[in-house]
XYZ file of C-alpha atoms in Angstrom:
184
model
C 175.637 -97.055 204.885
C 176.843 -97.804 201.459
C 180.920 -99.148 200.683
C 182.863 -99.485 197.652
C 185.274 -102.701 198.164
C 189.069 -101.831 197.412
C 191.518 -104.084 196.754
C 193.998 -104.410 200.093
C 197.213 -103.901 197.942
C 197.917 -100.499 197.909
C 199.506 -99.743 194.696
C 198.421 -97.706 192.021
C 199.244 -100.768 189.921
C 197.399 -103.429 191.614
C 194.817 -103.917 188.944
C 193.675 -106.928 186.427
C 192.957 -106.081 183.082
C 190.573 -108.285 180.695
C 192.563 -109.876 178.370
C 190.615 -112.957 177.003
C 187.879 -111.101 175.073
C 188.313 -109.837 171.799
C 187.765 -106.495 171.022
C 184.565 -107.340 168.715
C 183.099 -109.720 171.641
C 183.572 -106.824 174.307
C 180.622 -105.752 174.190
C 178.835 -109.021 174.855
C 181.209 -108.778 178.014
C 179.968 -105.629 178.531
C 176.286 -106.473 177.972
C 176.608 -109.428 180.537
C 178.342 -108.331 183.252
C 177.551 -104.366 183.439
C 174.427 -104.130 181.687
C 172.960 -107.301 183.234
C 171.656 -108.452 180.342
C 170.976 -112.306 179.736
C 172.987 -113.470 176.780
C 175.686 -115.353 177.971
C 176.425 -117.445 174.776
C 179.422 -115.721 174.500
C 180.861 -117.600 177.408
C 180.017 -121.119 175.800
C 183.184 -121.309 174.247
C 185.173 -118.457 176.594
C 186.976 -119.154 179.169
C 187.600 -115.355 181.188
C 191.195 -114.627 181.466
C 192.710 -111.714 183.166
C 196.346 -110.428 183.162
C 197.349 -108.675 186.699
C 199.704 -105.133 186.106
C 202.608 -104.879 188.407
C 201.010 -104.027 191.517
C 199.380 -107.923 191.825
C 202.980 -110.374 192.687
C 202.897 -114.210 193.278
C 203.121 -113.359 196.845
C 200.181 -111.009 197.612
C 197.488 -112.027 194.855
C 197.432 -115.350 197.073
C 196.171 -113.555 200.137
C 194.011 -111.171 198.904
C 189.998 -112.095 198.330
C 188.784 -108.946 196.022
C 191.033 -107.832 192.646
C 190.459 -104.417 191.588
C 189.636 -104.472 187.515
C 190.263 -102.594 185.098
C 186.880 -102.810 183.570
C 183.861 -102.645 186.212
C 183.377 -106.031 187.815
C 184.521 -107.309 190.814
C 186.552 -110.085 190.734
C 186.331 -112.153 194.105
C 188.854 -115.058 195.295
C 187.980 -118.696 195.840
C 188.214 -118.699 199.485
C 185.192 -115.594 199.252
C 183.213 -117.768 197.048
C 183.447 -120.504 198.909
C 182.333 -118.773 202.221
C 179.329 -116.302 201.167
C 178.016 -118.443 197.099
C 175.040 -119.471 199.297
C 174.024 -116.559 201.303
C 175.002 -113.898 197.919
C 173.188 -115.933 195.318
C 170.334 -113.047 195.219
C 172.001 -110.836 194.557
C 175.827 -111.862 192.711
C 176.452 -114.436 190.283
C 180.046 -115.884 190.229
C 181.847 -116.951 187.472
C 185.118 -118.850 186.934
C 188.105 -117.028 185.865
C 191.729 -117.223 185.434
C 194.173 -114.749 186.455
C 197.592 -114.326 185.257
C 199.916 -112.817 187.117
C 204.067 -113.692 186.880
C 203.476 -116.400 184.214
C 201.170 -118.402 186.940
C 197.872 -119.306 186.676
C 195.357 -118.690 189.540
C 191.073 -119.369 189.578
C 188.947 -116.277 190.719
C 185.677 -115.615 189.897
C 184.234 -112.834 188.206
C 181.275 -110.825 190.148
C 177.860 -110.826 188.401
C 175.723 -108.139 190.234
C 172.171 -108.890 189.919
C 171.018 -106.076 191.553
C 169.953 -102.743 189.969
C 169.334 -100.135 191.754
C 169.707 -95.993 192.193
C 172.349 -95.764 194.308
C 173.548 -92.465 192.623
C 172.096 -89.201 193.806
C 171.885 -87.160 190.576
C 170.920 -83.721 191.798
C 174.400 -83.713 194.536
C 176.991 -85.648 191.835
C 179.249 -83.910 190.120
C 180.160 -84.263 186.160
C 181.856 -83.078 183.361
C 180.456 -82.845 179.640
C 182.284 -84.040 176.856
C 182.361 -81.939 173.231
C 179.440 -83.510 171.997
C 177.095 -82.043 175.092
C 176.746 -85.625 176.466
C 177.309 -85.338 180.605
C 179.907 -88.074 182.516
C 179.669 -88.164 185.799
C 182.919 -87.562 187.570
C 182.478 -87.360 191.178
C 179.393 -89.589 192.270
C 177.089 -88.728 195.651
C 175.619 -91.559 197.153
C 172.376 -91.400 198.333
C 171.513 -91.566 201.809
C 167.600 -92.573 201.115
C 168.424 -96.138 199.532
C 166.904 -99.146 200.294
C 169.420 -101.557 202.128
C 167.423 -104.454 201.619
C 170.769 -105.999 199.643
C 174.590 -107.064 199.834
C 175.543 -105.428 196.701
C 173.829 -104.075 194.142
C 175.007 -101.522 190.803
C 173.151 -98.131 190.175
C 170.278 -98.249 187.802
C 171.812 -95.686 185.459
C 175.489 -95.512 186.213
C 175.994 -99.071 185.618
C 180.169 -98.754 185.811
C 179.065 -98.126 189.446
C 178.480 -100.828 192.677
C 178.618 -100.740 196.120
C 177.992 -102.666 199.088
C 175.739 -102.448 202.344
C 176.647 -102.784 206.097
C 174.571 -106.447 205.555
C 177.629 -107.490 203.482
C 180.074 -105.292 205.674
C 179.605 -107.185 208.565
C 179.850 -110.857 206.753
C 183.377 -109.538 205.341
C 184.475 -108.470 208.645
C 182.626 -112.249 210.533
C 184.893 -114.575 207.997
C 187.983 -111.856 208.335
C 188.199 -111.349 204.159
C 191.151 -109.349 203.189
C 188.898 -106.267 201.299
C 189.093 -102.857 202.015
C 185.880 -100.701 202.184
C 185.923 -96.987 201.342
C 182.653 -95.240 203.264
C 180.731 -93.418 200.364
């Protein structure tokens, strides 16, 4: 069985946006961390800082180990890095972050997934086409003939896409992280 992780705060607003890139170094960002390519130079002199919307408050963001983002990365708390670094390093690279949320400072770490793999079934998706012909998909099928030989892993194609297997499911639910899974 495949998962996508949620964020437990349930509030349209409970999202982190990027906000310590640059427009014109974005796509380095992008490159790195949804791509998977290796060029991390960027972060040499980058520190990653995130700003949390309204839905994230001083009280909650505390006791919460997975931030929903804005851009397609999952951003996991301390406590989670701690607990699973060892056991994930095949498959996730984590990297310090900041996050800002009510004018305090808190360390996360952004999600690397090192795993690529289809994930998406093309044929049962569903998608829309922009003006220009080129196809988006909008509502994504799973596939049930995947390889779970992984914790998490992003589809080959649809990079903006992740999920997890019941292999991670079950370490979530052993060390009691507050994530939410969504069955896909």
């Amino acid at each position: 069985m495949l998962y996508e992780l949620r964020t437990s705060i349930l509030n349209e607003f409970a999202i982190v946006d990027l906000s310590s890139i640059k427009e014109k170094y974005y796509e380095k960002y992008y490159n790195y961390f949804i791509e998977g390519f290796n060029d991390r130079r960027f972060l040499e002199h980058k520190k990653l800082v995130f700003t949390a919307q309204q839905g994230y408050n001083s009280n909650n963001i505390v006791k919460i180990d997975y931030l929903k983002c804005s851009s397609p990365v999952p951003i996991f708390s301390q406590r989670f890095v701690k607990t699973l670094h060892n056991k994930l390093s095949q498959d996730i690279e984590f990297i310090p972050c900041k996050v800002i949320c009510n004018n305090i400072i808190y360390d996360f770490y952004v999600g690397r997934i090192l795993n690529f793999i289809q994930l998406i079934d093309k044929e049962k998706s569903e998608y829309y086409e922009l003006s220009e012909g080129e196809k988006i998909i909008d509502i994504p099928v799973y596939s049930s003939s995947v390889n779970m030989d992984f914790y998490i892993a992003r589809d080959s194609e649809e990079k903006n896409l992740y999920a997890i297997t019941d292999k991670m499911k079950e370490m979530l639910t052993e060390y009691n992280f507050n994530i939410i899974l969504k069955e896909v």
